[in-house]
Structures are given as structure tokens and as C-alpha cells.
PDB file of C-alpha atoms in Angstrom:
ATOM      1  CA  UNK L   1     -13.123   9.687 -23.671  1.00 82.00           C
ATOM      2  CA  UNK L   2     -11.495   8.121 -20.249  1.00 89.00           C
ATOM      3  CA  UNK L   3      -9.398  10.871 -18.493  1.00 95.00           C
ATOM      4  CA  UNK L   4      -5.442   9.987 -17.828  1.00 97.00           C
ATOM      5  CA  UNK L   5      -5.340  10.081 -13.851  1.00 97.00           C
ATOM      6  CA  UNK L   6      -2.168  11.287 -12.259  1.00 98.00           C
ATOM      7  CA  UNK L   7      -1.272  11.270  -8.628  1.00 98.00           C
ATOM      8  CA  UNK L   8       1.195  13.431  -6.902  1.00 97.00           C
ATOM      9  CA  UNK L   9       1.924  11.825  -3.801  1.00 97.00           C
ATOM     10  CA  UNK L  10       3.998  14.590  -1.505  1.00 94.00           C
ATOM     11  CA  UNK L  11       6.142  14.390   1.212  1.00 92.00           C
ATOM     12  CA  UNK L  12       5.811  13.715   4.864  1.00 87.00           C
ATOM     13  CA  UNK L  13       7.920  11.780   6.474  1.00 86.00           C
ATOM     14  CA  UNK L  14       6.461   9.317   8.357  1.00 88.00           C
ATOM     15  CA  UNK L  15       3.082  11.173   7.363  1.00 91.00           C
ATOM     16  CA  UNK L  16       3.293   9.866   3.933  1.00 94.00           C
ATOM     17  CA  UNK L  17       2.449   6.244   4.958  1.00 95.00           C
ATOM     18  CA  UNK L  18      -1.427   7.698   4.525  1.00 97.00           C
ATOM     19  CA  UNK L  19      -0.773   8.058   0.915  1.00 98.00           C
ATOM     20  CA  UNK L  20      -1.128   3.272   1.537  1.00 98.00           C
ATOM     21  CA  UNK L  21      -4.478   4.464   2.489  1.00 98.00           C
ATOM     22  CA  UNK L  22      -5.525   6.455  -0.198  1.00 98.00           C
ATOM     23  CA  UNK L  23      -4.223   4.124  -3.019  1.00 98.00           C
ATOM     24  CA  UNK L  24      -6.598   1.096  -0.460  1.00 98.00           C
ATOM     25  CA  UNK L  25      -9.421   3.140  -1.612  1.00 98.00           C
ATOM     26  CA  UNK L  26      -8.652   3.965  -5.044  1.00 98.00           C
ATOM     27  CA  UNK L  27      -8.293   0.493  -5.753  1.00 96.00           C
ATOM     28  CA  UNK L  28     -11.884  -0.477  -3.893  1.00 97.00           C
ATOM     29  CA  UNK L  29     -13.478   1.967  -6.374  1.00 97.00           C
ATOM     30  CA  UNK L  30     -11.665   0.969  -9.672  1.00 96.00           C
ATOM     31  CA  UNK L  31     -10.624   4.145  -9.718  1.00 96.00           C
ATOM     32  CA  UNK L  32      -7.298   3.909 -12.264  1.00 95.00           C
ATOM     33  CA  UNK L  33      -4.140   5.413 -11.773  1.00 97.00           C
ATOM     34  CA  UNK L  34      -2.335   5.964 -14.902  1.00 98.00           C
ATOM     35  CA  UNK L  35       0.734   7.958 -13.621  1.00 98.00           C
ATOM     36  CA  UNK L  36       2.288   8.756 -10.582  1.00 98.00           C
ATOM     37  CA  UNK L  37       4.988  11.175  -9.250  1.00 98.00           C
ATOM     38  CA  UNK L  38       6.210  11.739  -5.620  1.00 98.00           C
ATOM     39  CA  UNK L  39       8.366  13.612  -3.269  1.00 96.00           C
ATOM     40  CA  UNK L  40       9.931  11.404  -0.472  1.00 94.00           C
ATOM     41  CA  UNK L  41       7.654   9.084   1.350  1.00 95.00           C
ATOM     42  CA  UNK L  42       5.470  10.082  -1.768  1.00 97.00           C
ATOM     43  CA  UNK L  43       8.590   8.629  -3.925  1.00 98.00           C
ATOM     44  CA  UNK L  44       9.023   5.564  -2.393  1.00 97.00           C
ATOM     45  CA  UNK L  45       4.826   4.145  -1.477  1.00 97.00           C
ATOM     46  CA  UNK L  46       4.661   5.458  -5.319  1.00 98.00           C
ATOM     47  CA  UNK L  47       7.295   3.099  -6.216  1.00 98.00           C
ATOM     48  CA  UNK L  48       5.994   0.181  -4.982  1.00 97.00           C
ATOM     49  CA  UNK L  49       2.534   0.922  -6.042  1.00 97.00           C
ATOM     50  CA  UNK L  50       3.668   1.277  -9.643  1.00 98.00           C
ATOM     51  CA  UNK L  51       5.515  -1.932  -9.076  1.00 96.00           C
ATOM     52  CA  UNK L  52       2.480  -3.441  -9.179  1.00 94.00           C
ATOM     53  CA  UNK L  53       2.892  -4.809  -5.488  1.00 93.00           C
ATOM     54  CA  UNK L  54      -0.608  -5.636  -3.504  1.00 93.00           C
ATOM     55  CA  UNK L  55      -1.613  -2.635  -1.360  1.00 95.00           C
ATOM     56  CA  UNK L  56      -2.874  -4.360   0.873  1.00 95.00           C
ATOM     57  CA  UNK L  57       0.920  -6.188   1.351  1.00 95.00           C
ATOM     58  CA  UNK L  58       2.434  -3.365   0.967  1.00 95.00           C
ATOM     59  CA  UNK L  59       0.401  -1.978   4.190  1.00 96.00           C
ATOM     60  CA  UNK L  60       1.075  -5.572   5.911  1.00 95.00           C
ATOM     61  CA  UNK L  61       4.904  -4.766   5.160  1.00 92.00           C
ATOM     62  CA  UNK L  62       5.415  -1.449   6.531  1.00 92.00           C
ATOM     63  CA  UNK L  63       3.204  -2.148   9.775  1.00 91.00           C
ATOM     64  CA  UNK L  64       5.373  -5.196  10.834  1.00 90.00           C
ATOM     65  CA  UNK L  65       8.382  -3.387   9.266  1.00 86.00           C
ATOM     66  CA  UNK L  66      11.547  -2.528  12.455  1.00 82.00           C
ATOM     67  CA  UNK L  67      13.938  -0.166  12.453  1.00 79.00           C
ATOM     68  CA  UNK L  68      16.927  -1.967  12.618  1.00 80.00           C
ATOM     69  CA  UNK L  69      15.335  -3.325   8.458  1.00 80.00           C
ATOM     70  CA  UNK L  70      16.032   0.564   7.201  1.00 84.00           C
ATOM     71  CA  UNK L  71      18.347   2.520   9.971  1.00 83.00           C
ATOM     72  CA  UNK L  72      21.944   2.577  10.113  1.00 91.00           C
ATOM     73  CA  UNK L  73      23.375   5.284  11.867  1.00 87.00           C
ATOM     74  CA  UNK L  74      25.782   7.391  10.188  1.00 86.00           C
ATOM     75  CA  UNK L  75      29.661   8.529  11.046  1.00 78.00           C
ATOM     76  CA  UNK L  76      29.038  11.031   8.766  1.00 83.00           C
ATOM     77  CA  UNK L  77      28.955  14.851   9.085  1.00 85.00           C
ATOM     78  CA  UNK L  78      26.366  14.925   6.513  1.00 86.00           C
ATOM     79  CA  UNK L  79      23.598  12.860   8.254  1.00 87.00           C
ATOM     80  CA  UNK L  80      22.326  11.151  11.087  1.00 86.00           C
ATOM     81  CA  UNK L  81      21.344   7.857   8.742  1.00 90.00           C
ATOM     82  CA  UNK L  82      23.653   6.351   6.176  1.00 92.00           C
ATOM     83  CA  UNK L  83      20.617   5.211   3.806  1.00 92.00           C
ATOM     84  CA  UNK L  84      22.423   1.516   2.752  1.00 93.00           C
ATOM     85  CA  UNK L  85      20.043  -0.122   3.906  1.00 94.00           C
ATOM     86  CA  UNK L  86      16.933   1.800   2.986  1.00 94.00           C
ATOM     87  CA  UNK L  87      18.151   2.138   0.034  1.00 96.00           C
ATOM     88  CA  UNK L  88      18.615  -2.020  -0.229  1.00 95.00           C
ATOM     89  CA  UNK L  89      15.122  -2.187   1.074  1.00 95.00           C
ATOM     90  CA  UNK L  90      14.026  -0.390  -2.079  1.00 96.00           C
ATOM     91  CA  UNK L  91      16.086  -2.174  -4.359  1.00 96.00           C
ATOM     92  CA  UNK L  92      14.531  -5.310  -3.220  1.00 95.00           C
ATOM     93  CA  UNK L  93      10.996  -4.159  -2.656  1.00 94.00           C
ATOM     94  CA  UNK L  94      10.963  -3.375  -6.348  1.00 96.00           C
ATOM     95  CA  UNK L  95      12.865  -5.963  -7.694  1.00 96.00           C
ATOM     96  CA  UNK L  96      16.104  -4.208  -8.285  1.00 97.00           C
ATOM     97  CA  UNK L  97      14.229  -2.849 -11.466  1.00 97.00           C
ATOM     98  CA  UNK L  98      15.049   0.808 -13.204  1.00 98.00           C
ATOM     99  CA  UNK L  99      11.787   3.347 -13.072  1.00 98.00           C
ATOM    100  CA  UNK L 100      11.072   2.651 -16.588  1.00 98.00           C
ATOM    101  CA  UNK L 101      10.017  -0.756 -16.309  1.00 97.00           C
ATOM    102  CA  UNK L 102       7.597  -0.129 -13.774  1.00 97.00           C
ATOM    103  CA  UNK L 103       3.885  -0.816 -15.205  1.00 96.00           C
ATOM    104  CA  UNK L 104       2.737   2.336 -13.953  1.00 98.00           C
ATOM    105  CA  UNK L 105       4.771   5.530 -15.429  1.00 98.00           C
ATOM    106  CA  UNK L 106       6.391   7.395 -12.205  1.00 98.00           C
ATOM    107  CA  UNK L 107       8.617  10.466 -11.720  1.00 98.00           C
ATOM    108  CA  UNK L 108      10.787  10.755  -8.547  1.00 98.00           C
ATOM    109  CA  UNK L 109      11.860  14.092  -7.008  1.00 98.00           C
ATOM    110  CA  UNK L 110      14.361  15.475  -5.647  1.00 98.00           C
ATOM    111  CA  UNK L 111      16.541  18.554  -5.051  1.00 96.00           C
ATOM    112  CA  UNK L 112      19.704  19.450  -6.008  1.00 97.00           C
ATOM    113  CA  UNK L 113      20.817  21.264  -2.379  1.00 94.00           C
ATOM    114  CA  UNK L 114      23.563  22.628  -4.469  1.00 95.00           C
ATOM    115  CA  UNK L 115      21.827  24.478  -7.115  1.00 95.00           C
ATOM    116  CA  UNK L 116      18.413  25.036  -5.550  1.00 92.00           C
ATOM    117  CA  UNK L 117      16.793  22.974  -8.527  1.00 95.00           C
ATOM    118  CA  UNK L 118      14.251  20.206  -9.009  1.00 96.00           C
ATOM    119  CA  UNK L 119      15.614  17.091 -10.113  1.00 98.00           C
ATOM    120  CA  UNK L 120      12.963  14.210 -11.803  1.00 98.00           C
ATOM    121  CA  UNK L 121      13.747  10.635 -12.179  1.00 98.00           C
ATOM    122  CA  UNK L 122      11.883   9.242 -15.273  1.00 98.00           C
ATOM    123  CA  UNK L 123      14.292   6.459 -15.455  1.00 98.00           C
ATOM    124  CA  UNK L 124      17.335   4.605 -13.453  1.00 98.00           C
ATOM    125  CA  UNK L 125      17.185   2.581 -11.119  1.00 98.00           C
ATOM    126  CA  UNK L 126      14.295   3.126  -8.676  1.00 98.00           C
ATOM    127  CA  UNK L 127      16.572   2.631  -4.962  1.00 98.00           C
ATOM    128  CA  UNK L 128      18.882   5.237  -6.093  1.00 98.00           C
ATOM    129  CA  UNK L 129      16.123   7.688  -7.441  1.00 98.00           C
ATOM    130  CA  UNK L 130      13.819   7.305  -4.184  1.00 98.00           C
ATOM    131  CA  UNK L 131      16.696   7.158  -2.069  1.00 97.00           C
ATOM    132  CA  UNK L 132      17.498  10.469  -2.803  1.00 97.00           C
ATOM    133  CA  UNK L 133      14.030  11.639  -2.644  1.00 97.00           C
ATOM    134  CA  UNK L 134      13.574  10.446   0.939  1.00 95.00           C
ATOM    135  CA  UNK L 135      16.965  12.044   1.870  1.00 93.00           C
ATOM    136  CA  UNK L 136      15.335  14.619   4.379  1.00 89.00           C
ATOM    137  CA  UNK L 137      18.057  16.981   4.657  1.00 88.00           C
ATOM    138  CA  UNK L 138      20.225  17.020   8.106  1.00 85.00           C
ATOM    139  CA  UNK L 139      18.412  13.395   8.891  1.00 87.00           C
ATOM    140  CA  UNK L 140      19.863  11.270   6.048  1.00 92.00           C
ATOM    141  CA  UNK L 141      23.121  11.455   4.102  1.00 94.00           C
ATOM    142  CA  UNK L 142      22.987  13.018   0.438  1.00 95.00           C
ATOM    143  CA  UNK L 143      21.943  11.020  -2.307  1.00 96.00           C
ATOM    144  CA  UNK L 144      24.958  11.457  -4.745  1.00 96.00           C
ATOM    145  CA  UNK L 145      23.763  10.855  -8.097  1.00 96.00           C
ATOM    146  CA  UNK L 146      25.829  12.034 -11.849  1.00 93.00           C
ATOM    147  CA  UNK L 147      27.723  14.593  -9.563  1.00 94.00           C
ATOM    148  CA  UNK L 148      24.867  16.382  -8.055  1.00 97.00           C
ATOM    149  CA  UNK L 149      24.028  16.013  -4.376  1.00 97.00           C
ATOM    150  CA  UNK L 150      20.594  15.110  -4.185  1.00 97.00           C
ATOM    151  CA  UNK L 151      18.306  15.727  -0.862  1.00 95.00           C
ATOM    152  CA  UNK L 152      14.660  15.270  -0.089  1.00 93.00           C
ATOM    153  CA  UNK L 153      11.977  16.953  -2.974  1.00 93.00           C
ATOM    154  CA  UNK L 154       9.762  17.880  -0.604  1.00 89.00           C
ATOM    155  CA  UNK L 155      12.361  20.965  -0.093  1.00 88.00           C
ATOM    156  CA  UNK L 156      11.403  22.506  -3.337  1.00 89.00           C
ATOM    157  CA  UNK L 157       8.425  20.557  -4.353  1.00 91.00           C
ATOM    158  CA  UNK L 158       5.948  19.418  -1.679  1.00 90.00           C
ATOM    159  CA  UNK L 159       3.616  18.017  -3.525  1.00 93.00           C
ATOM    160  CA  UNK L 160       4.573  17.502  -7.232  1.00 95.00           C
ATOM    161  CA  UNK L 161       1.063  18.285  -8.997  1.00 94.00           C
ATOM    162  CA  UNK L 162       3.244  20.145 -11.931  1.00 94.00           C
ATOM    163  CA  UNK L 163       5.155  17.292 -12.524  1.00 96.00           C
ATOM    164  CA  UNK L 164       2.173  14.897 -12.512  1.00 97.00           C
ATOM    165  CA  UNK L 165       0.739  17.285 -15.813  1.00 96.00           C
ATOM    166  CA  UNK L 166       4.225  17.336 -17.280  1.00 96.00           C
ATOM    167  CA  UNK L 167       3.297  13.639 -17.019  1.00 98.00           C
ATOM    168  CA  UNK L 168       0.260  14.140 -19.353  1.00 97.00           C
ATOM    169  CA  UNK L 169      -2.272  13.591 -16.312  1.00 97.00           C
ATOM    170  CA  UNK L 170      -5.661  15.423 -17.483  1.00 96.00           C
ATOM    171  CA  UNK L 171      -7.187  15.242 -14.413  1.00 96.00           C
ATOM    172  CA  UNK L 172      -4.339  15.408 -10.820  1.00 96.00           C
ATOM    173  CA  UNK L 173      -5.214  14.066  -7.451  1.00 97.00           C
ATOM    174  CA  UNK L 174      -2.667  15.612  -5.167  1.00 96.00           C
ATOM    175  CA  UNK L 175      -1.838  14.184  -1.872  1.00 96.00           C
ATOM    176  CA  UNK L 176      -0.514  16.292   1.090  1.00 93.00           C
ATOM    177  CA  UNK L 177       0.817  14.706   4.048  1.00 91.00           C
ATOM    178  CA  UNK L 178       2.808  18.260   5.031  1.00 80.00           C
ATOM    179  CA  UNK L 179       1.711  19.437   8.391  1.00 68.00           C
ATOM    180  CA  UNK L 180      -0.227  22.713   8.724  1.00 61.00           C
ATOM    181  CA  UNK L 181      -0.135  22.712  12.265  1.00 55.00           C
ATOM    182  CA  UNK L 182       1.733  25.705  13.938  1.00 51.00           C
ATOM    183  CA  UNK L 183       1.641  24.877  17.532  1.00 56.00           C
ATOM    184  CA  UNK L 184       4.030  21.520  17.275  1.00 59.00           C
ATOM    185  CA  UNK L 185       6.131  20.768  20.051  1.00 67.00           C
ATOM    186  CA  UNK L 186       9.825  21.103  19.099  1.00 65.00           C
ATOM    187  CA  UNK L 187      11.566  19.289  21.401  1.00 64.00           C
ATOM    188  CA  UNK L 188      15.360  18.297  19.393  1.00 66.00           C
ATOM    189  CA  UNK L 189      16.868  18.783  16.346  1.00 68.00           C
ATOM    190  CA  UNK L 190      15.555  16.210  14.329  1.00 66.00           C
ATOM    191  CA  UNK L 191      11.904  18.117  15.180  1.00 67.00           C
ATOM    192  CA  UNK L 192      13.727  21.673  14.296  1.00 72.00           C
ATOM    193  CA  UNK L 193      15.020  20.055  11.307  1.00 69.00           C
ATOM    194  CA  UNK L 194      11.501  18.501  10.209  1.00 68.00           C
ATOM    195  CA  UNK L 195       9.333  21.920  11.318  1.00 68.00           C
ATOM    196  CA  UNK L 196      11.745  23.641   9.100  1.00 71.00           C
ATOM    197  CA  UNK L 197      11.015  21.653   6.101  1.00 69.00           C
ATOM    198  CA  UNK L 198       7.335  21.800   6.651  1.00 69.00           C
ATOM    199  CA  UNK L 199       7.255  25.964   6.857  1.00 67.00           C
ATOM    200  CA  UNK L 200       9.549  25.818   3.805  1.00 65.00           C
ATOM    201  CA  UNK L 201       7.372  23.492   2.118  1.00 62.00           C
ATOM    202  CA  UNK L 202       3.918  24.945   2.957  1.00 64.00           C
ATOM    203  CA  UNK L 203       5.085  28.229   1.563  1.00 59.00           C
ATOM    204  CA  UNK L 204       6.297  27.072  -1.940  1.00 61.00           C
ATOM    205  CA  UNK L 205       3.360  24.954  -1.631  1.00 61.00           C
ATOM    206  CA  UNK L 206       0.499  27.642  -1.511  1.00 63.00           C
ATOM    207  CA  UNK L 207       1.752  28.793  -4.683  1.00 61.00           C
ATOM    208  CA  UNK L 208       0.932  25.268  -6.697  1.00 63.00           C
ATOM    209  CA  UNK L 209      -2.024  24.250  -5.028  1.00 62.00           C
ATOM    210  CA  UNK L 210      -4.618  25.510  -7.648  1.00 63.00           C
ATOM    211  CA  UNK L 211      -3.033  23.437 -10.102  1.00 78.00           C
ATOM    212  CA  UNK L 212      -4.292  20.084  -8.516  1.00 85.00           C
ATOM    213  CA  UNK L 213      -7.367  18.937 -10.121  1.00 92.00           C
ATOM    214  CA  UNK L 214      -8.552  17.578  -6.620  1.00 94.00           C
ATOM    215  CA  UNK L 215      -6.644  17.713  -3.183  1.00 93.00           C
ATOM    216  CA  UNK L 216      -6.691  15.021  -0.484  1.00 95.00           C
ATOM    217  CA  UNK L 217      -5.386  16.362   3.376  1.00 93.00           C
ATOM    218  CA  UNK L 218      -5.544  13.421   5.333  1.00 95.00           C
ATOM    219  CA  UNK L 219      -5.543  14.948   8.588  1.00 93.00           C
ATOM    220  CA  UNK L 220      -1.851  13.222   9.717  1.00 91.00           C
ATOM    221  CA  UNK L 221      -0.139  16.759  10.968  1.00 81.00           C
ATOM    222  CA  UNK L 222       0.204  15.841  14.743  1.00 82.00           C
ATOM    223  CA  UNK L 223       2.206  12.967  13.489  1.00 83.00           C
ATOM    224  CA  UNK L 224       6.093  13.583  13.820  1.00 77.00           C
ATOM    225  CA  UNK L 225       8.246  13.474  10.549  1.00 75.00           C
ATOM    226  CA  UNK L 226       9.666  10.585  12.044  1.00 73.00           C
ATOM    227  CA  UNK L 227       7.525   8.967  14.263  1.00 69.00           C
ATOM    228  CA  UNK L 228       7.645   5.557  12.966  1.00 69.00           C
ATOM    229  CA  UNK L 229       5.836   3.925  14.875  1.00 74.00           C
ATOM    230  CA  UNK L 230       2.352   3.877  14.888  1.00 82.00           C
ATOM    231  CA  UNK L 231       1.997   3.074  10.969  1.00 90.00           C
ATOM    232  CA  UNK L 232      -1.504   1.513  11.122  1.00 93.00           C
ATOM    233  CA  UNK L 233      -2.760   4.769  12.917  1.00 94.00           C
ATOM    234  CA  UNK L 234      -1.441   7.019   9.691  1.00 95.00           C
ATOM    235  CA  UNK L 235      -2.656   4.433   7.178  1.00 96.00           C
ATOM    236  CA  UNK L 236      -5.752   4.078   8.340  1.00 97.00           C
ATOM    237  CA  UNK L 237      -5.797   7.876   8.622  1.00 96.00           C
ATOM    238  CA  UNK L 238      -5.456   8.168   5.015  1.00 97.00           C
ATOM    239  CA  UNK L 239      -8.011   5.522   3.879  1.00 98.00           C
ATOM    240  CA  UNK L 240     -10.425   7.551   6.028  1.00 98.00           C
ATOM    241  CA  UNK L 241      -9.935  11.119   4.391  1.00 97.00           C
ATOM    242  CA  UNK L 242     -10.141   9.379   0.898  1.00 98.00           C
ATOM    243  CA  UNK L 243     -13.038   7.172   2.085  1.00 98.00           C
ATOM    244  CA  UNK L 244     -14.934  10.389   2.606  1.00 97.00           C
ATOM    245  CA  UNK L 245     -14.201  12.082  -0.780  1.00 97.00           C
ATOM    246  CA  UNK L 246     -14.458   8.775  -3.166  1.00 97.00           C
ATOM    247  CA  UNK L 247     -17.958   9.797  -4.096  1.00 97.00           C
ATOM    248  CA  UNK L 248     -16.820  13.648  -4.854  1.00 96.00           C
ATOM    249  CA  UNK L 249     -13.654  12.020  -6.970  1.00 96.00           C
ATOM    250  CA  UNK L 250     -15.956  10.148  -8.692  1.00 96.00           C
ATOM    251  CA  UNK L 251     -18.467  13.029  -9.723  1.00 95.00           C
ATOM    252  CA  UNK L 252     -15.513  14.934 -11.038  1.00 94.00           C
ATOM    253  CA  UNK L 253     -13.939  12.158 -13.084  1.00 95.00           C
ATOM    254  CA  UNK L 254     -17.409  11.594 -14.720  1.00 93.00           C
ATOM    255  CA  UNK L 255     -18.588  15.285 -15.448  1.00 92.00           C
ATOM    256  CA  UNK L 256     -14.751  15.334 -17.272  1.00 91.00           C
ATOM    257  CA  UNK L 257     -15.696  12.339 -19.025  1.00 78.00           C
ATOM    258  CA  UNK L 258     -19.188  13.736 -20.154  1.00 69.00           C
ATOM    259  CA  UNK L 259     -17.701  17.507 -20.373  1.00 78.00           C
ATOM    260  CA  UNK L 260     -15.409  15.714 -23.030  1.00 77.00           C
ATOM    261  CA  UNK L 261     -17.567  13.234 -24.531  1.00 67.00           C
ATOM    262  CA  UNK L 262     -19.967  16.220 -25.682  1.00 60.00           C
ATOM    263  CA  UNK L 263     -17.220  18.140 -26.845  1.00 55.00           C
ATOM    264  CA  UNK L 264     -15.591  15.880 -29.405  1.00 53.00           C
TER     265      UNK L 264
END
């Protein structure tokens, strides 16, 4: 019996560009992806994998993509960054669609700064969903979405390997993008506001870890939260810490195959 594979891409910032890396060399290998959720930059490179969009254009997009294509600066108390136009650019990298018509199931998350509580998108429309998942809080304007006011899920769910099962994943690749580093520079208030995040995130995060089936650390944490800039650099920084576990991936998708195969 084939295993359901489920990733759960995490957050990052400018970090989670790697996770165009990984999904380069899952798609070398054949190696299928039958679900996918994601927190932030997790949320939206999901999205436009499960939109069935070329990787490798996808990578060709975000490398030539400028600024001035996603930032609009905010009058806003709430947030530096309106999010109209990232949110547009969503809408029209995945063809205005809602998440369930994707051809690859995928659950967006975010959190409710309000209540303290995960939020999932199974379906909607995909800008709104992702756009509230990338809203890192202090950076970006809320997400308002049904009443709630919707900020970044990497707040309260770094990596979301729990909602990948909840997905019906039997085996879960989890990719974190979160730095681990403790000596980063902190240098304004967008890297106070980023650090923050991360420290939050790493804590909750120790606590879910052992439910991924296998976890992927491309090693991105020197990059800034927002640093976007150097996107090849990350990308290629993620193809290279999946490059050098395909092989290990592969072993434990098989023994779960055989483990199963002899069971039935």
C-alpha cells in the first residue's frame, strides 16, 4: 500500500522561499505530495505548488520578482504594509481560485490575535486565506476575515505537522525555515518584531516536533525575516538540505510501504 505524503511547510519569512527548493527536489525524485498545509511563506509557496504551477517557474518568478509587485506601505496603525497588493499577487498567481479547487488538498494557517487560536483554511478563496497567513504581526495589516482578525500562523503554529495528519497524511515531512540562531543582530524594529516571533515560535515548536514523520532544516537562519533579496541564495539553500536527505526520505517511505505491505 502507497503511503499518503503530507507536507507542512512552516513559516519564515523570507526564509520560507527554501521550502521552492525542497518541492525542486521532491519533484526530481517522483516523490508525491498528496497534501499540503502551511504557515505564512509556507501558506503561500504551498499555494502555488498545489496550483499545480511549474516549480521551476515558480522559482523563476520570485527571483525576478521587485518590491514595488507586493509592497505598499501602510497609513495604518496596524501595519507597516497594507497587503493589496500581495494579496492581488496571490489572487492572480492562483488564478483567483478558492482552496478547494486546488489539485493538491491544502490547509492555510493562521491566528486569531484576538482569541489566541489556530485558524485553518480548507476552503475560500486562496489570496484571502494566505494573505492572512503571511500577515507577520506589527509588519503587515490584519487579515480580517468572518469577523476575526487574522495574523501570521507561524505565531501559534510554526510548522503545522498536526494539521498535515488532521489532513490524513500517514507519513509528514515537516519543513522549518524558523531561525535557531541566538546571536542575530537586532538592529530596528522590524528585526525586534521578527526575533520575537522566532523565540515564540521555536518554543511552541519544540513541543510538536516529534510528531513529524521526517524533518527538513535547511540551514536559512542568518537570513533576515525580511531580507528579500537574495532569493536564489535561500532557494538554492533549500534544494541543498533536501538534496542531501532524498536518499534517507526515500528509505523511510519504502520500509512504510513494506512495514505495511506485510501487515495487511
Amino acid at each position: 500500500m502507497k503511503p499518503k505524503i503530507g507536507l507542512a511547510l512552516g513559516s519564515g519569512g523570507a526564509r520560507g522561499l527554501s521550502h521552492i527548493g525542497v518541492l525542486k527536489v521532491f519533484q526530481e525524485h517522483n516523490i508525491p505530495i498528496h497534501c499540503i498545509a502551511g504557515s505564512s511563506m509556507g501558506s503561500f509557496i504551498g499555494a502555488l505548488y498545489a496550483n499545480n504551477n511549474d516549480i521551476n517557474m515558480i522559482e523563476k518568478f520570485m527571483v525576478n520578482m521587485k518590491r514595488k509587485h507586493w509592497l505598499d506601505l501602510s497609513v495604518s496603525k496596524a501595519g507597516l504594509v497594507a497587503g493589496e497588493k500581495a494579496k492581488e499577487l496571490i489572487r492572480i498567481l492562483t488564478h483567483g481560485k478558492n482552496i478547494e479547487d486546488l489539485q493538491i488538498p491544502l490547509a492555510v494557517v493562521a491566528t486569531d490575535i484576538e482569541k489566541g487560536e489556530r485558524v485553518v483554511f480548507r476552503e475560500g478563496p486562496i489570496d484571502q486565506a494566505v494573505r492572512a497567513s503571511i500577515s507577520i504581526p506589527g509588519i503587515f495589516v490584519p487579515e480580517r476575515v468572518n469577523g476575526r482578525i487574522l495574523v501570521d500562523g507561524g505565531v501559534i503554529d510554526r510548522v503545522p505537522i498536526h494539521v498535515t495528519k488532521e489532513m490524513g497524511a500517514d507519513i509528514v515531512i515537516g519543513v522549518d525555515v524558523g531561525s535557531n540562531h541566538t546571536n542575530l543582530k537586532v538592529e530596528s524594529i522590524v528585526d525586534v518584531i521578527s526575533q520575537t516571533i522566532d523565540i515564540m515560535g521555536k518554543q511552541i515548536f519544540q513541543n510538536q516536533v516529534l510528531m513529524a514523520d521526517y524533518l527538513l532544516r535547511p540551514d536559512v537562519g542568518h537570513v533576515s525575516t525580511i531580507a528579500f533579496s537574495n532569493f536564489k541564495e535561500v532557494i538554492d539553500l533549500g534544494y541543498e538540505k533536501a538534496n542531501e536527505s532524498i536518499e534517507e526520505i526515500k528509505d523511510f517511505i519504502n520500509n512504510w510501504e513494506g512495514k505495511n505491505d506485510k501487515s495487511e
